[in-house]
Each structure stands twice: as structure tokens, then as C-alpha cells.
């Protein structure tokens, strides 16, 4: 598998404060990577390192296979676009003038593509309207347009939907999916809004107190959060005996706990277990989502 970003034991200290501790993470090419953590967990610190705004204290990272201590990292970073914390927008300029200024900053003389960028982020009709009169969602979309100047194939977004209303969130979501699916841009999204992130991400990295505690694909999380019936009983060996001929899928969690999948009623399970002398202590429907998975991960209920 080809990776856009890899880190190994990446560490950042501010005096005695340890902001990042031995971070190991990998972002596959073509992914929408959801970087999940509470405020202060270290998300923005890592993003600032990747963008070259700060240097690591220990460890290393690579962008498209080029390590941060290699002079060629400058060329790799030219393939990146980023919004760190808030979009860099000149409020007294129009959307078009903001893009022209970004072209100038990057040394791009030909202004081809500005109309396409404005159309892409749904700002083509803003004409002479200054950015200070934009809604928050419009400013976020302009920020993404600015980050796309130079045709990067890797986009880094730090909390892109914070403070947006439902309409603004939907607009950003549709834009990011289009960038990923149609333009093949790999995206790193830092966020703690898990419900929305679950509609976008193909991969996840979970960070807490400066340490990445788990990396999983969306499919792996979906498998872990599958809807099932959780049975707490005296002996799950009896459950195997009862269900092996029943044609349903199940998973033994421990000597006393099992998950049963498929279309089967709780009453039928209890009756089947009663036939083999199984004593049920508790039985209930179990249907988790990304948020409950994350909470359990922080509590240590899921093995790291």
C-alpha cells in the first residue's frame, strides 16, 4: 500500500509539556483520514509539524516517502494544501482577489483555474462581495479553494466544520467527497464531531493525550460496531452447542459473553439455550456507532 504520510515515534515537547508522544501513524493514498481526539489531544500540533510550521523534538515523518530531514521535503510539501486552525483569508478582498493573492504568494504567474476553483467551491456568484460579508460556511469554502491553489493532491483540514450550521456542514461534506472521489485528493481531517466524520472517513486515527492509540479503517470499525445480540450467560460453550446447527453467525467474547449476528429473535435464542441447559443472565440488542466506539476506546474497554 502506498502512503502519503507516515510517522515514526514522532514527538513534540514545549518545555516540559509533552504535546505528542511517539506518534506512529500512516495515511494511505486516496484516503479520507479522520483524525479524532478531544480538544488539546495533539491534533493541531501534529498538523503543524506536517505543514513545516514547527519541527519535531524526536522521531520523524515522511510525505510521499520523503522524510522531514531531507531537503526534498520542500518539494513534497508543494503537493499539500492546508487549513490550520482557521482559513487564511483577507477579509477586505473578494473571493477572486483572495485566490489571486494566493497565486502570487506561490509564485504562480498564470491565473488559469481561478474560475474553476470558484465554481468548485460554489462561490462563482459572489462577484464583488467582500469576504467579511461571507457566512462562516462561505469562508470555509473559500479557505478550501485557497488551499487548492497549485493543484495539491493532499489536503489537510483542521476542524473544517466547527461552528457551521447544518446547511454549511452538508456543503463542506459534499465538497470534500467530490475532491476525494472525483479529483483523487487524499484528505486528512482533524475533528471531534464524530457523527459527521463517520459520513466521510475511510480511515481513522484516534489520538489522546498526545498519543495515537488506534488506527483503523472505516470497514474495520463497521465490523466492530455491527448490530448484534449480546448474551451474558453461565457458559458460552452451551451457546455453541445450541447455535451450531441453527445457521447463525456468532462470536465468543469470553467464557460468559457472546455476540450473535443475523436475523434471529431474542426469544428464540433464550429457548435454544434453555434446551441445552444454558442460563442467561442478561441479553440485549447491541448497536454501536463511531461515538460509542471512541468513548470505549478512551475508557480502555477496547484493546489498543
Short mmCIF file of C-alpha atoms in Angstrom, two decimals:
data_model
loop_
_atom_site.label_atom_id
_atom_site.label_comp_id
_atom_site.label_asym_id
_atom_site.label_seq_id
_atom_site.Cartn_x
_atom_site.Cartn_y
_atom_site.Cartn_z
CA UNK A 1 0.00 0.00 0.00
CA UNK A 2 1.22 3.49 -0.87
CA UNK A 3 1.17 6.06 1.94
CA UNK A 4 1.02 9.84 1.67
CA UNK A 5 2.02 10.34 5.32
CA UNK A 6 3.97 8.12 7.67
CA UNK A 7 5.32 8.98 11.12
CA UNK A 8 7.57 7.05 13.45
CA UNK A 9 7.93 7.88 17.15
CA UNK A 10 7.05 11.48 16.33
CA UNK A 11 7.39 13.56 19.50
CA UNK A 12 6.94 17.24 20.25
CA UNK A 13 7.74 18.95 23.55
CA UNK A 14 7.14 22.54 24.61
CA UNK A 15 9.45 22.90 27.57
CA UNK A 16 8.33 20.18 29.97
CA UNK A 17 4.94 19.76 28.27
CA UNK A 18 4.70 16.69 26.05
CA UNK A 19 2.29 17.59 23.23
CA UNK A 20 3.00 14.50 21.10
CA UNK A 21 4.45 11.24 22.36
CA UNK A 22 5.92 8.62 20.00
CA UNK A 23 3.21 9.01 17.39
CA UNK A 24 3.12 6.28 14.74
CA UNK A 25 0.53 6.76 12.01
CA UNK A 26 0.05 6.03 8.31
CA UNK A 27 -2.30 7.75 5.86
CA UNK A 28 -2.95 5.69 2.70
CA UNK A 29 -3.03 7.39 -0.67
CA UNK A 30 -6.63 8.13 -1.68
CA UNK A 31 -8.00 8.02 1.86
CA UNK A 32 -10.14 10.43 3.79
CA UNK A 33 -8.36 10.07 7.11
CA UNK A 34 -10.37 11.14 10.14
CA UNK A 35 -8.03 12.31 12.90
CA UNK A 36 -10.09 12.04 16.07
CA UNK A 37 -9.38 13.46 19.50
CA UNK A 38 -10.58 15.83 22.17
CA UNK A 39 -9.52 19.46 22.18
CA UNK A 40 -5.92 19.57 23.37
CA UNK A 41 -5.22 15.95 22.42
CA UNK A 42 -2.47 16.94 19.97
CA UNK A 43 -4.27 17.07 16.61
CA UNK A 44 -3.26 20.60 15.65
CA UNK A 45 0.31 20.08 16.90
CA UNK A 46 0.75 17.14 14.55
CA UNK A 47 -0.75 19.08 11.66
CA UNK A 48 1.62 21.98 12.29
CA UNK A 49 4.57 19.57 12.16
CA UNK A 50 3.38 18.06 8.86
CA UNK A 51 2.97 21.53 7.38
CA UNK A 52 6.51 22.51 8.39
CA UNK A 53 5.34 25.22 10.79
CA UNK A 54 7.26 23.55 13.63
CA UNK A 55 9.98 20.93 13.97
CA UNK A 56 9.63 17.65 15.88
CA UNK A 57 11.59 17.16 19.09
CA UNK A 58 12.17 13.48 18.29
CA UNK A 59 11.18 10.95 15.65
CA UNK A 60 10.39 11.63 12.00
CA UNK A 61 7.63 11.89 9.44
CA UNK A 62 7.57 11.46 5.68
CA UNK A 63 5.41 12.99 2.95
CA UNK A 64 5.17 10.84 -0.17
CA UNK A 65 8.17 8.86 1.05
CA UNK A 66 10.43 11.88 1.69
CA UNK A 67 11.48 12.30 5.32
CA UNK A 68 11.30 15.65 7.07
CA UNK A 69 15.11 15.91 7.42
CA UNK A 70 15.57 15.54 3.65
CA UNK A 71 15.91 18.77 1.63
CA UNK A 72 13.46 17.33 -0.91
CA UNK A 73 10.67 17.62 1.69
CA UNK A 74 10.06 21.15 0.33
CA UNK A 75 9.01 19.61 -2.98
CA UNK A 76 6.75 17.10 -1.25
CA UNK A 77 5.05 19.90 0.67
CA UNK A 78 4.22 21.63 -2.60
CA UNK A 79 1.81 18.73 -3.14
CA UNK A 80 -0.05 19.74 0.04
CA UNK A 81 -2.79 22.25 0.68
CA UNK A 82 -3.79 23.06 4.27
CA UNK A 83 -6.08 24.96 6.56
CA UNK A 84 -4.55 25.08 10.03
CA UNK A 85 -6.95 26.25 12.77
CA UNK A 86 -8.66 28.98 10.65
CA UNK A 87 -8.62 29.81 6.91
CA UNK A 88 -6.10 32.47 5.88
CA UNK A 89 -8.46 34.96 4.27
CA UNK A 90 -8.13 38.67 3.55
CA UNK A 91 -11.48 39.94 4.77
CA UNK A 92 -11.41 43.16 2.73
CA UNK A 93 -10.94 41.23 -0.53
CA UNK A 94 -13.36 39.33 -2.73
CA UNK A 95 -13.07 35.58 -3.17
CA UNK A 96 -11.41 36.08 -6.56
CA UNK A 97 -8.88 38.58 -5.17
CA UNK A 98 -8.06 36.19 -2.32
CA UNK A 99 -7.26 33.49 -4.85
CA UNK A 100 -5.19 35.88 -6.98
CA UNK A 101 -3.17 36.78 -3.88
CA UNK A 102 -2.54 33.09 -3.15
CA UNK A 103 -1.36 32.59 -6.72
CA UNK A 104 1.06 35.49 -6.19
CA UNK A 105 2.34 34.09 -2.87
CA UNK A 106 3.03 30.72 -4.50
CA UNK A 107 4.73 32.38 -7.47
CA UNK A 108 2.16 31.14 -9.99
CA UNK A 109 2.04 33.72 -12.78
CA UNK A 110 -0.73 32.26 -14.91
CA UNK A 111 -4.14 32.81 -13.33
CA UNK A 112 -5.77 29.93 -15.18
CA UNK A 113 -8.06 27.92 -12.97
CA UNK A 114 -9.49 30.64 -10.72
CA UNK A 115 -12.94 30.46 -12.29
CA UNK A 116 -12.90 26.65 -11.95
CA UNK A 117 -11.91 26.90 -8.27
CA UNK A 118 -14.68 29.39 -7.53
CA UNK A 119 -17.16 27.15 -9.31
CA UNK A 120 -15.88 24.09 -7.44
CA UNK A 121 -16.49 25.65 -4.01
CA UNK A 122 -19.79 27.26 -5.07
CA UNK A 123 -18.53 30.86 -4.84
CA UNK A 124 -18.69 31.76 -8.53
CA UNK A 125 -21.59 34.15 -7.98
CA UNK A 126 -20.04 36.25 -5.21
CA UNK A 127 -18.53 38.77 -7.70
CA UNK A 128 -17.66 41.95 -5.76
CA UNK A 129 -18.80 40.74 -2.33
CA UNK A 130 -16.02 41.11 0.24
CA UNK A 131 -15.10 38.11 2.40
CA UNK A 132 -16.05 39.98 5.57
CA UNK A 133 -19.66 39.74 4.41
CA UNK A 134 -19.46 35.98 3.84
CA UNK A 135 -21.17 33.45 6.09
CA UNK A 136 -18.90 31.13 8.07
CA UNK A 137 -19.62 28.32 5.62
CA UNK A 138 -18.67 30.52 2.66
CA UNK A 139 -15.40 31.46 4.39
CA UNK A 140 -14.62 27.79 4.98
CA UNK A 141 -15.24 27.01 1.32
CA UNK A 142 -13.05 29.95 0.29
CA UNK A 143 -10.35 28.65 2.62
CA UNK A 144 -10.51 25.27 0.90
CA UNK A 145 -10.29 26.97 -2.51
CA UNK A 146 -7.16 28.83 -1.36
CA UNK A 147 -5.68 25.54 -0.11
CA UNK A 148 -6.33 24.02 -3.55
CA UNK A 149 -4.30 26.66 -5.42
CA UNK A 150 -1.39 24.90 -7.08
CA UNK A 151 -3.37 21.66 -7.60
CA UNK A 152 -2.27 19.75 -4.47
CA UNK A 153 -3.13 16.06 -4.22
CA UNK A 154 -3.09 16.03 -0.40
CA UNK A 155 -5.35 18.30 1.64
CA UNK A 156 -5.04 18.90 5.40
CA UNK A 157 -8.04 20.40 7.20
CA UNK A 158 -8.06 21.29 10.88
CA UNK A 159 -11.64 21.25 12.28
CA UNK A 160 -13.24 22.36 8.96
CA UNK A 161 -16.86 22.19 10.16
CA UNK A 162 -16.55 23.81 13.59
CA UNK A 163 -19.32 26.34 14.14
CA UNK A 164 -21.12 25.65 10.87
CA UNK A 165 -24.89 25.37 10.65
CA UNK A 166 -26.41 22.15 9.19
CA UNK A 167 -26.51 23.58 5.66
CA UNK A 168 -22.87 24.64 5.87
CA UNK A 169 -21.85 21.20 7.14
CA UNK A 170 -23.61 19.49 4.23
CA UNK A 171 -21.91 21.83 1.72
CA UNK A 172 -18.45 21.09 3.14
CA UNK A 173 -19.18 17.35 3.24
CA UNK A 174 -20.28 17.25 -0.41
CA UNK A 175 -17.26 19.31 -1.46
CA UNK A 176 -14.79 17.04 0.34
CA UNK A 177 -16.36 13.89 -1.09
CA UNK A 178 -16.10 15.39 -4.57
CA UNK A 179 -12.45 16.32 -4.06
CA UNK A 180 -11.67 12.80 -2.88
CA UNK A 181 -13.74 10.73 -5.28
CA UNK A 182 -13.55 12.76 -8.48
CA UNK A 183 -10.23 14.58 -8.11
CA UNK A 184 -8.48 11.74 -6.22
CA UNK A 185 -7.22 14.05 -3.45
CA UNK A 186 -6.13 12.41 -0.22
CA UNK A 187 -7.59 14.27 2.76
CA UNK A 188 -6.63 14.48 6.44
CA UNK A 189 -9.48 15.87 8.53
CA UNK A 190 -8.95 16.72 12.17
CA UNK A 191 -12.26 16.75 14.02
CA UNK A 192 -14.09 15.82 17.19
CA UNK A 193 -17.54 15.91 15.52
CA UNK A 194 -17.81 12.17 15.09
CA UNK A 195 -21.29 11.88 13.62
CA UNK A 196 -20.27 13.98 10.63
CA UNK A 197 -16.84 12.40 10.32
CA UNK A 198 -18.44 8.96 10.07
CA UNK A 199 -20.12 10.10 6.82
CA UNK A 200 -16.76 10.95 5.24
CA UNK A 201 -13.81 9.00 6.55
CA UNK A 202 -12.37 5.84 5.00
CA UNK A 203 -9.71 5.54 7.71
CA UNK A 204 -9.32 6.77 11.28
CA UNK A 205 -6.57 7.64 13.72
CA UNK A 206 -7.54 8.17 17.37
CA UNK A 207 -5.32 10.40 19.50
CA UNK A 208 -5.48 11.03 23.24
CA UNK A 209 -3.05 12.98 25.42
CA UNK A 210 -0.56 13.27 22.56
CA UNK A 211 -0.52 9.57 21.71
CA UNK A 212 -2.16 7.79 18.78
CA UNK A 213 -3.92 4.89 20.47
CA UNK A 214 -5.54 3.21 17.47
CA UNK A 215 -5.65 3.28 13.66
CA UNK A 216 -8.47 1.51 11.84
CA UNK A 217 -10.23 1.55 8.50
CA UNK A 218 -13.89 2.53 8.37
CA UNK A 219 -14.68 -1.07 7.41
CA UNK A 220 -12.88 -2.42 10.47
CA UNK A 221 -14.85 -0.06 12.72
CA UNK A 222 -18.08 -1.03 10.98
CA UNK A 223 -17.30 -4.69 11.64
CA UNK A 224 -16.55 -3.97 15.29
CA UNK A 225 -19.77 -1.95 15.65
CA UNK A 226 -22.03 -4.43 13.86
CA UNK A 227 -25.54 -4.71 15.18
CA UNK A 228 -25.89 -7.89 17.19
CA UNK A 229 -27.46 -9.50 20.24
CA UNK A 230 -25.15 -9.55 23.26
CA UNK A 231 -25.67 -12.56 25.57
CA UNK A 232 -24.30 -12.77 29.12
CA UNK A 233 -24.69 -16.33 30.38
CA UNK A 234 -23.23 -19.02 32.59
CA UNK A 235 -21.24 -20.84 29.88
CA UNK A 236 -20.82 -19.78 26.25
CA UNK A 237 -19.85 -23.34 25.40
CA UNK A 238 -23.54 -24.17 25.74
CA UNK A 239 -24.34 -21.37 23.27
CA UNK A 240 -22.05 -23.01 20.70
CA UNK A 241 -23.89 -26.27 21.21
CA UNK A 242 -27.27 -24.55 20.82
CA UNK A 243 -26.47 -22.44 17.76
CA UNK A 244 -24.06 -24.51 15.66
CA UNK A 245 -26.98 -26.21 13.89
CA UNK A 246 -29.11 -23.06 13.76
CA UNK A 247 -27.23 -21.41 10.90
CA UNK A 248 -26.47 -18.04 12.52
CA UNK A 249 -23.15 -16.26 12.95
CA UNK A 250 -21.86 -15.67 16.46
CA UNK A 251 -18.67 -14.59 18.20
CA UNK A 252 -17.47 -15.79 21.59
CA UNK A 253 -16.13 -12.84 23.59
CA UNK A 254 -15.34 -14.72 26.81
CA UNK A 255 -16.49 -17.74 28.83
CA UNK A 256 -19.65 -15.83 29.71
CA UNK A 257 -20.26 -13.30 26.89
CA UNK A 258 -21.07 -13.82 23.19
CA UNK A 259 -22.41 -11.74 20.29
CA UNK A 260 -24.98 -13.23 17.91
CA UNK A 261 -25.45 -11.78 14.41
CA UNK A 262 -28.16 -12.19 11.83
CA UNK A 263 -31.94 -12.31 11.80
CA UNK A 264 -32.85 -14.11 15.00
CA UNK A 265 -35.23 -13.10 17.77
CA UNK A 266 -34.13 -12.81 21.39
CA UNK A 267 -36.94 -15.19 22.41
CA UNK A 268 -35.65 -17.86 20.02
CA UNK A 269 -32.14 -17.54 21.48
CA UNK A 270 -33.41 -17.95 25.04
CA UNK A 271 -35.44 -21.03 24.07
CA UNK A 272 -32.49 -22.59 22.24
CA UNK A 273 -30.22 -22.04 25.25
CA UNK A 274 -32.84 -23.46 27.60
CA UNK A 275 -32.85 -26.67 25.55
CA UNK A 276 -29.16 -27.24 26.36
CA UNK A 277 -29.41 -26.04 29.98
CA UNK A 278 -27.93 -22.62 29.38
CA UNK A 279 -28.69 -19.96 31.98
CA UNK A 280 -28.98 -16.42 30.61
CA UNK A 281 -28.01 -13.60 32.97
CA UNK A 282 -28.57 -10.74 30.53
CA UNK A 283 -29.46 -10.37 26.84
CA UNK A 284 -29.91 -7.20 24.78
CA UNK A 285 -29.55 -5.63 21.34
CA UNK A 286 -26.12 -4.07 20.81
CA UNK A 287 -25.83 -1.38 18.12
CA UNK A 288 -22.78 0.88 18.43
CA UNK A 289 -21.61 3.83 16.36
CA UNK A 290 -18.35 5.74 15.97
CA UNK A 291 -19.04 7.86 19.04
CA UNK A 292 -19.64 4.92 21.39
CA UNK A 293 -16.62 3.13 19.90
CA UNK A 294 -14.45 6.18 20.60
CA UNK A 295 -15.70 6.51 24.19
CA UNK A 296 -14.99 2.83 24.86
CA UNK A 297 -11.54 3.21 23.31
CA UNK A 298 -10.71 6.11 25.66
CA UNK A 299 -12.03 4.16 28.66
CA UNK A 300 -9.82 1.22 27.76
CA UNK A 301 -12.75 -1.11 27.04
CA UNK A 302 -11.26 -1.83 23.61
CA UNK A 303 -7.78 -3.29 23.44
CA UNK A 304 -5.28 -0.86 21.90
#
